[in-house]
Short mmCIF file of C-alpha atoms in Angstrom, two decimals:
data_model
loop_
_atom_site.label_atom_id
_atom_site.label_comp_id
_atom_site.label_asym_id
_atom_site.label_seq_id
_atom_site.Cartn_x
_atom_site.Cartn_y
_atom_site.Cartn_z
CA UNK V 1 23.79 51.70 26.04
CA UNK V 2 22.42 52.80 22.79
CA UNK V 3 24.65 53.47 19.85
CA UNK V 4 24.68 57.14 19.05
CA UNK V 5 22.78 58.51 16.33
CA UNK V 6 24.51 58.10 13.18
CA UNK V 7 23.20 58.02 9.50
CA UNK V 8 22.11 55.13 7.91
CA UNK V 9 24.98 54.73 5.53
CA UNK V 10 27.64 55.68 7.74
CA UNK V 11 25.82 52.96 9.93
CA UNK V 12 26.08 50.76 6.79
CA UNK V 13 29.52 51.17 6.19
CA UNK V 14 30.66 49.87 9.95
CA UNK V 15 28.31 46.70 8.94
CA UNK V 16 30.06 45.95 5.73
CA UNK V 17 33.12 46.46 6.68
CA UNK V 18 32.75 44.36 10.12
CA UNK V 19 31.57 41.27 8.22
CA UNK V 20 33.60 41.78 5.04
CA UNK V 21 36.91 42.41 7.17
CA UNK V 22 35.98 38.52 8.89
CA UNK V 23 35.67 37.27 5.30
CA UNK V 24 38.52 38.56 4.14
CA UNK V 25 40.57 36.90 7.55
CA UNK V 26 39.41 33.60 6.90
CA UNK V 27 40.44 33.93 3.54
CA UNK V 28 44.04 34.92 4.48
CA UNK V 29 44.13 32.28 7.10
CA UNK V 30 44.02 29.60 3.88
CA UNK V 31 46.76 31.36 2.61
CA UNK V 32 48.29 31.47 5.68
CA UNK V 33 47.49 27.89 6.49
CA UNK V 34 49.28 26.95 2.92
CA UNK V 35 52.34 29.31 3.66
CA UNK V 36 52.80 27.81 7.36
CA UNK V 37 52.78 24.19 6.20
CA UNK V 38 55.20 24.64 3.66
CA UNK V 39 57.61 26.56 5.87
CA UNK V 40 57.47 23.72 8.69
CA UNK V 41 57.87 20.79 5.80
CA UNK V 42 60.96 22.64 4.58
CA UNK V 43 62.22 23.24 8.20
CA UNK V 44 61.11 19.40 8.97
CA UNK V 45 63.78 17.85 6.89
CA UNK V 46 67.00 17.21 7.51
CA UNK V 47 69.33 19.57 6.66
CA UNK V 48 67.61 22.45 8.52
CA UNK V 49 65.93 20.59 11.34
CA UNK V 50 68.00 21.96 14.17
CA UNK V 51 66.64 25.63 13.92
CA UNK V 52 64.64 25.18 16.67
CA UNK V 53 63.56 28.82 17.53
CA UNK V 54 62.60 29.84 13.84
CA UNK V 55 60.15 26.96 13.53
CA UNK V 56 59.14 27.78 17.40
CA UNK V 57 58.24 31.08 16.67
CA UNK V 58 56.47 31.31 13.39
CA UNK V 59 54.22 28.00 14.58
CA UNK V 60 53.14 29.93 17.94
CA UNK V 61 53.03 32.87 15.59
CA UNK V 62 49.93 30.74 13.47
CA UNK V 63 48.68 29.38 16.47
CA UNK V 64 47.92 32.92 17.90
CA UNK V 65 46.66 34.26 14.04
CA UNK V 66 44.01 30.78 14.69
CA UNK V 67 42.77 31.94 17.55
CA UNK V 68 42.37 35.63 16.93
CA UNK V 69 40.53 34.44 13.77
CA UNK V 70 38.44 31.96 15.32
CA UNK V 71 37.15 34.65 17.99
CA UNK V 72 36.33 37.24 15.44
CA UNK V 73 34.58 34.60 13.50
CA UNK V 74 32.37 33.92 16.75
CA UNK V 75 32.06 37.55 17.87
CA UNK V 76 30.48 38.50 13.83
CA UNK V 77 28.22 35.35 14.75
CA UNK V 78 26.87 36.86 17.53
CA UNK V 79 26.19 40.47 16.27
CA UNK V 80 24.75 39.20 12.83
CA UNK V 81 22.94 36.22 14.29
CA UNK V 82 22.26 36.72 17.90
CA UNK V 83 21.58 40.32 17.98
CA UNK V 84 20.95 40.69 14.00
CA UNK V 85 16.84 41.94 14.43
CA UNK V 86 17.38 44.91 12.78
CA UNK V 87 19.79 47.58 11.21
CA UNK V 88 19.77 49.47 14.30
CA UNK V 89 20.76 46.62 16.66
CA UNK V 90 23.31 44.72 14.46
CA UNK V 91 25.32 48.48 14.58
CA UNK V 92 25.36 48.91 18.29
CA UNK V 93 26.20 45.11 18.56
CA UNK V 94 29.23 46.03 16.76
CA UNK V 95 30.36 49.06 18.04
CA UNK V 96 29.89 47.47 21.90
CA UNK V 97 32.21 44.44 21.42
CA UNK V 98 32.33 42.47 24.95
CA UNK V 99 35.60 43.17 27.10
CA UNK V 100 36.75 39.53 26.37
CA UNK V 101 36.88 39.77 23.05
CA UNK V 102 38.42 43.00 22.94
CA UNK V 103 41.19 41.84 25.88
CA UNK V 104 41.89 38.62 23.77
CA UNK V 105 41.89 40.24 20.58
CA UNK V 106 44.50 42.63 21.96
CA UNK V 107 46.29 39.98 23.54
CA UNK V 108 46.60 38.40 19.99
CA UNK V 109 47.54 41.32 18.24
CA UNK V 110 50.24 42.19 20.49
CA UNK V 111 51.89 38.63 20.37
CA UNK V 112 51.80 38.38 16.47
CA UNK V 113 53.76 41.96 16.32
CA UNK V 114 55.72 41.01 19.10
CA UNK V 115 57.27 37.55 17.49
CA UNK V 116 57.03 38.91 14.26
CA UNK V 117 59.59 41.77 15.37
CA UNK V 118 61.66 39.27 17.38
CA UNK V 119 62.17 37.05 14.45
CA UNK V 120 62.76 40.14 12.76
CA UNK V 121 65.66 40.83 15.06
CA UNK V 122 66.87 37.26 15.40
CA UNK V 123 67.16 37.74 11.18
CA UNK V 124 68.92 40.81 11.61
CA UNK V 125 71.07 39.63 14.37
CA UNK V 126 72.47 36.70 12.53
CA UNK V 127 72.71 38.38 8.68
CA UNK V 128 74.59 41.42 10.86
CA UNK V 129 77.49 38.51 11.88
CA UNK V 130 75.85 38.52 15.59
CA UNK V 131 76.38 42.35 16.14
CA UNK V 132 74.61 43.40 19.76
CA UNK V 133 75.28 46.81 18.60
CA UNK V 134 73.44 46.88 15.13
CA UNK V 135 70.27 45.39 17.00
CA UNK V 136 70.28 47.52 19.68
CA UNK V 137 67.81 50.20 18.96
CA UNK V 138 65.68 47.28 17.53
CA UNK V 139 65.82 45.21 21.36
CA UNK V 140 65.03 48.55 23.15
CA UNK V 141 62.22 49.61 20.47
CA UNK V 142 61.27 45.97 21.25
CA UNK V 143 60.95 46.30 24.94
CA UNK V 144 59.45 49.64 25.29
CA UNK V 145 56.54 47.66 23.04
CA UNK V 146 56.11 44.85 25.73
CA UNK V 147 55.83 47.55 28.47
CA UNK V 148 53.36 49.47 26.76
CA UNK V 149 51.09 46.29 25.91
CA UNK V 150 51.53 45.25 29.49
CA UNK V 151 49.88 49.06 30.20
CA UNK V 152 47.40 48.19 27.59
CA UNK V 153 45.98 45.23 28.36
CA UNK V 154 45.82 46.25 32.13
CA UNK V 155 44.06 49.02 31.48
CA UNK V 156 41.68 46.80 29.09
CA UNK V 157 41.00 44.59 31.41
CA UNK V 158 39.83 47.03 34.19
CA UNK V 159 36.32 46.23 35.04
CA UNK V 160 35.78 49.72 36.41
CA UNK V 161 37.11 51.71 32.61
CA UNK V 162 34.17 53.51 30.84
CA UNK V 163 33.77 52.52 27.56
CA UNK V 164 32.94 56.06 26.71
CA UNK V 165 35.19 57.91 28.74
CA UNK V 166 38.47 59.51 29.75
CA UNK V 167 40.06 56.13 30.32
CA UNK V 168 39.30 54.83 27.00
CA UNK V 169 40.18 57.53 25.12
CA UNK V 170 43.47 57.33 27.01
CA UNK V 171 44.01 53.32 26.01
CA UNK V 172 43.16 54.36 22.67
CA UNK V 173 45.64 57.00 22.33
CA UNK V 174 48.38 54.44 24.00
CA UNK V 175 47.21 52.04 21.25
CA UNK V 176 48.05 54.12 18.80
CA UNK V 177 51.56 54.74 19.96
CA UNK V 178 52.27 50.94 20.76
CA UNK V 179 51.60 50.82 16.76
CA UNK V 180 53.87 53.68 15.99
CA UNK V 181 56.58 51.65 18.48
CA UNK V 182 56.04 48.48 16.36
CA UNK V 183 56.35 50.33 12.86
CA UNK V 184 59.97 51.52 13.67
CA UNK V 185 60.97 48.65 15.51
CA UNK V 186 59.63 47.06 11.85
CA UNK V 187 60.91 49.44 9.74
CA UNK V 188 64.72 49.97 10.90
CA UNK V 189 64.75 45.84 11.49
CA UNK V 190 63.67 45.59 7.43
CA UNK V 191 66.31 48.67 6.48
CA UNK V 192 69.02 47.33 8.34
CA UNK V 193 68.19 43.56 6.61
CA UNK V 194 67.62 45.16 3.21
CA UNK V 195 71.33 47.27 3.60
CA UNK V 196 72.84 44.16 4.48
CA UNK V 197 71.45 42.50 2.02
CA UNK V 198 71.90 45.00 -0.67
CA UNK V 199 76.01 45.16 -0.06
CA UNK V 200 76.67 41.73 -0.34
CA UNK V 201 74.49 41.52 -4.29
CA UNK V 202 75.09 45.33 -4.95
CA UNK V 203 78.07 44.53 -8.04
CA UNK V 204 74.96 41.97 -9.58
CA UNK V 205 72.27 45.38 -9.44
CA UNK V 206 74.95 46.70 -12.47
CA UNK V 207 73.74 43.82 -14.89
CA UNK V 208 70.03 43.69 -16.70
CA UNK V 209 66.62 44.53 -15.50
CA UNK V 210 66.17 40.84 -15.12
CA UNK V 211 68.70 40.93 -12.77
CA UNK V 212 67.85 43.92 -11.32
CA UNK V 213 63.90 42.83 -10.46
CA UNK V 214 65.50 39.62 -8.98
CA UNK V 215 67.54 41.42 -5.96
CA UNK V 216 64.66 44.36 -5.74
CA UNK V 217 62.25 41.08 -5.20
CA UNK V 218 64.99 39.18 -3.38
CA UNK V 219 65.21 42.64 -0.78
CA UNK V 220 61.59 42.72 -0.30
CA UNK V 221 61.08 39.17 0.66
CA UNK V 222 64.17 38.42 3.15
CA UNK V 223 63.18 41.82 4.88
CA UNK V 224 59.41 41.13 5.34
CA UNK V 225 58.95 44.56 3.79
CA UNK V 226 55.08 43.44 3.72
CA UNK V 227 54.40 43.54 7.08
CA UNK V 228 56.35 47.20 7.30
CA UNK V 229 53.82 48.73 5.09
CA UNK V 230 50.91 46.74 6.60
CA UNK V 231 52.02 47.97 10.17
CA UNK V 232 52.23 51.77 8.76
CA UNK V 233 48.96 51.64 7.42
CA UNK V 234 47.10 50.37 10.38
CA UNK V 235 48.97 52.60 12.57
CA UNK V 236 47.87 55.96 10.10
CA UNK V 237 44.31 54.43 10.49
CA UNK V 238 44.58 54.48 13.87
CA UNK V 239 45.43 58.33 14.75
CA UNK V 240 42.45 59.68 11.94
CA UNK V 241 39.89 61.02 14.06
CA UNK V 242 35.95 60.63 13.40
CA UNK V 243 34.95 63.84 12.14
CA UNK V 244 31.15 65.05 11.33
CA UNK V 245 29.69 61.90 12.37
CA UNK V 246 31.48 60.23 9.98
CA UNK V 247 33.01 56.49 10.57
CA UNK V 248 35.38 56.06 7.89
CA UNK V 249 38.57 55.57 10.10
CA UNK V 250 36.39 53.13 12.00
CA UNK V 251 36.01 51.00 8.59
CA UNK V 252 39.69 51.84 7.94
CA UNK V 253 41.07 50.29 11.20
CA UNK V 254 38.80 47.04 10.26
CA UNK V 255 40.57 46.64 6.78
CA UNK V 256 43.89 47.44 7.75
CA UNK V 257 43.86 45.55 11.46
CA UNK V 258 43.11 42.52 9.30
CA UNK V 259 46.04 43.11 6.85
CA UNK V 260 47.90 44.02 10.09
CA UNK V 261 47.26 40.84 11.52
CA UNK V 262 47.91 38.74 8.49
CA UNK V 263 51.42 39.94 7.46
CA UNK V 264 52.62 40.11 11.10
CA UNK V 265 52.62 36.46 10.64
CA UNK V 266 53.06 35.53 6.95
CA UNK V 267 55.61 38.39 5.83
CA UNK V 268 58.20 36.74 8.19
CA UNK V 269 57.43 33.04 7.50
CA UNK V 270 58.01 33.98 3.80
CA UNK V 271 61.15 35.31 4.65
CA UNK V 272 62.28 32.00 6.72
CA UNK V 273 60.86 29.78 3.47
CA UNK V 274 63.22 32.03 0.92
CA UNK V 275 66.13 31.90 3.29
CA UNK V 276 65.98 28.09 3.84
CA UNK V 277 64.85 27.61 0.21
CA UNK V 278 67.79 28.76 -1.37
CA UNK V 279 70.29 27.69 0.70
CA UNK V 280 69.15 24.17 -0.75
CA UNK V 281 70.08 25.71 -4.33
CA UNK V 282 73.08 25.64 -6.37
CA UNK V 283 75.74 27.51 -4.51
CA UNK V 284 76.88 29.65 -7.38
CA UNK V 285 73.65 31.19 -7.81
CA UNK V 286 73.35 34.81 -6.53
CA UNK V 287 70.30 33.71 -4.44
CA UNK V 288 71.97 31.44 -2.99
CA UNK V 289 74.90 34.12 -1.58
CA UNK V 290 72.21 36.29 -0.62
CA UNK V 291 70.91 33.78 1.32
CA UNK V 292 73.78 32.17 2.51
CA UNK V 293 72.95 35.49 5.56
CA UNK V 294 71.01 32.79 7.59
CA UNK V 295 69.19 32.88 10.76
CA UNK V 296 71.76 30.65 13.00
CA UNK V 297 75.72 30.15 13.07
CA UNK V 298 77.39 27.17 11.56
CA UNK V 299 79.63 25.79 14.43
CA UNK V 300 81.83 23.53 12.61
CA UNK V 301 83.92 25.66 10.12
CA UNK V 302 87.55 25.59 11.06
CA UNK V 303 88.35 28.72 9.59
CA UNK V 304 85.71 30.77 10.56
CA UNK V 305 85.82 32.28 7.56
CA UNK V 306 83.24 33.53 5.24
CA UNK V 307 82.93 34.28 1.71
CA UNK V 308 80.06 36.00 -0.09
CA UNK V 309 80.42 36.30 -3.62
CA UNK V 310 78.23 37.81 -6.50
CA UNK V 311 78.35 36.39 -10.25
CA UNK V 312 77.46 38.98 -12.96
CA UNK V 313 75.92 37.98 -16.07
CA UNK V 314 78.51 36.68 -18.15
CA UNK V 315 79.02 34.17 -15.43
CA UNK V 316 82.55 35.68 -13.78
CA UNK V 317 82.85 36.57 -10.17
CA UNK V 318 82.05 40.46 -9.85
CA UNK V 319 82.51 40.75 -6.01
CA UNK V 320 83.97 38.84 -3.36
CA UNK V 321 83.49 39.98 0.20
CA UNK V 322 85.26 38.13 2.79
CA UNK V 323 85.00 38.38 6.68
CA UNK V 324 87.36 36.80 9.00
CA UNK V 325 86.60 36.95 12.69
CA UNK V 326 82.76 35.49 12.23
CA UNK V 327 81.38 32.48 12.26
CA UNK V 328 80.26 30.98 8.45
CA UNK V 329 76.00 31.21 8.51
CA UNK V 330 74.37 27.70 7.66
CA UNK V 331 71.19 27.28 6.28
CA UNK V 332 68.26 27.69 7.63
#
C-alpha cells in the first residue's frame, strides 16, 4: 500500500529520525553494555553473591534491550538497504514495518517496563521494611499493565487487523494507556523510594550545599528517577496527534521510545550498583546509611534490630532512627 502523500521534509524528518534513533540505540547499548558488566562483577563477588533475583532480573532485563536492539538494527537494514531506491520508497518502508517486528518489538518493550517496575517494587518493598501495604497500589498498577500488554500483543498479532483501520487505531490508543499505567506504577514506586529515602538522611539536608547536592543526587539514583521522566516523555509523545500532515509526534515517539527503552533498563541497574556499592563503604558515611535500605533481608541478626543514623558535618550523630520489629537490610 502506498504511503500517503506527505511533503518532502515532513517525509525527511521520519527518515532522519528512523536511522538516527538506531544510532543513537546502539550507542546506549555500549553504555549499557559497560553499566551491566559492572553491576554483575559487583554482584559476582562475595559478599553480595546470594541476591539472586536482582542479578536475575537486570541480566534478562539486558538480554531483552539486545534483542530489541539487534532487530531494529536489521529492520533500518532493510528499509535503507533493501528497499532504499529512492526517497519515496525508503518512507513507506518505514512507515509499513512488518508485523514481526512490530509484535517483537512490543514484546520487548513491554518486558523491559515490566522488570524494570518489578525491581522497582522489589526496591521499594525491602527499603519499606517488607510492607505489603506500601506496595500495594504499585503490585495492582503492576498487574493491570500485564493484562493490558496481554490485550496488546493479541491484538498485534491478529493476522486479520488493518493496519489502517478501526482496530489499529484502537491498539494504538490501548498503547498509549499501557504507557500512562507504567508511568504511575514508575512514578509512585520512585516517590515512595525517594520519601523513604529522604527521612532516614533528612537531619544531613540541614548542613552545606555540598551536602545537600550529595542526598538530592543520592535520591535520584536509588529511585531510578531517570527512567520516570523517560517513561513520561514517551508516554506525552504518544497521545500528540498528527495534525496538518505533519509527522512530528511520529519523530517524537522514535526519540523518546529509544530513551524509553534505554532507561527502563539502565536507570534501575544504576540503582542496584549504588545500593551494593556503598554498602561496601565505610559504615559511618551517610551513603552508606542511606544505603544500608537494601534490596533483601539479613537473616542472621539476633536482635532484629535496626539502626539508621545520619552524621552532620562536624562529624556528630544528628539523627538516629531505630526500628524494632524488622529484620536488619544487608547489602546488596
Amino acid at each position: 500500500m502506498p504511503a500517503p502523500p506527505y511533503p518532502i521534509p515532513a517525509q525527511e524528518d521520519v527518515i532522519r529520525g528512523n536511522l538516527n534513533s538506531t544510532l543513537l540505540s546502539v550507542l546506549f547499548l555500549g553504555i549499557y553494555s559497560v553499566i551491566y558488566f559492572s553491576s554483575f562483577c559487583i554482584y559476582s563477588s562475595k559478599r553480595v553473591s546470594r541476591h539472586g533475583i536482582v542479578v536475575g532480573t537486570i541480566s534478562l532485563s539486558y538480554a531483552v534491550y539486545v534483542v530489541a536492539i539487534a532487530c531494529e538494527w536489521y529492520q533500518i537494514q532493510q528499509t535503507v538497504v533493501n528497499q532504499g531506491d529512492t526517497r519515496d520508497t525508503i518512507f513507506t518502508a518505514t512507515l509499513e514495518t512488518p508485523r514481526w517486528y512490530l509484535l517483537l518489538s512490543d514484546i520487548c518493550k513491554m518486558l523491559m517496563g515490566g522488570l524494570a517496575d518489578g525491581l522497582l517494587i522489589w526496591r521499594c518493598y525491602n527499603v519499606w521494611n517488607h510492607s505489603i501495604r506500601v506496595i500495594l497500589l504499585p503490585l495492582l498498577l503492576l498487574l493491570a499493565e500485564i493484562a493490558v500488554d496481554l490485550y496488546v500483543l493479541k491484538g498485534v498479532s491478529d493476522a486479520n487487523l488493518n493496519a489502517s483501520g478501526s482496530g489499529a487505531r484502537a491498539l494504538d490508543r490501548l498503547g498509549a494507556v499501557l504507557l500512562f499505567l507504567t508511568l504511575a506504577t514508575t512514578l509512585l514506586t520512585t516517590l515512595l523510594i525517594s520519601y523513604r529515602v529522604y527521612m532516614v538522611c533528612r537531619d544531613s539536608l540541614k548542613c552545606g550545599s555540598a551536602t545537600r547536592f550529595s542526598q538530592i543526587i543520592e535520591l535520584l539514583v536509588q529511585s531510578a528517577a531517570l527512567y520516570s521522566v523517560a517513561t513520561l516523555a514517551y508516554a506525552i509523545a504518544s497521545v500528540i496527534p498528527s495534525r496538518n500532515q505533519s509527522l512530528g509526534p511520529l519523530v517524537g515517539i522514535q526519540y523518546t521510545s529509544s530513551f524509553y527503552l534505554f532507561s527502563a533498563g539502565v536507570a534501575p541497574t544504576i540503582m542496584s550498583i549504588r545500593v551494593a556499592f556503598m554498602a561496601d563503604k565505610n559504615q559511618g558515611s551517610l551513603a552508606s546509611h542511606v544505603s544500608a535500605l537494601q534490596f533483601e533481608a539479613h537473616e542472621d541478626d539476633p536482635s532484629n534490630f535496626t539502626t539508621f543514623s545520619s552524621t552532620n558535618s562536624s562529624g556528630t550523630t544528628a539523627e538516629n532512627i531505630n526500628t524494632r520489629g524488622t529484620h536488619k537490610l544487608k547489602p546488596g
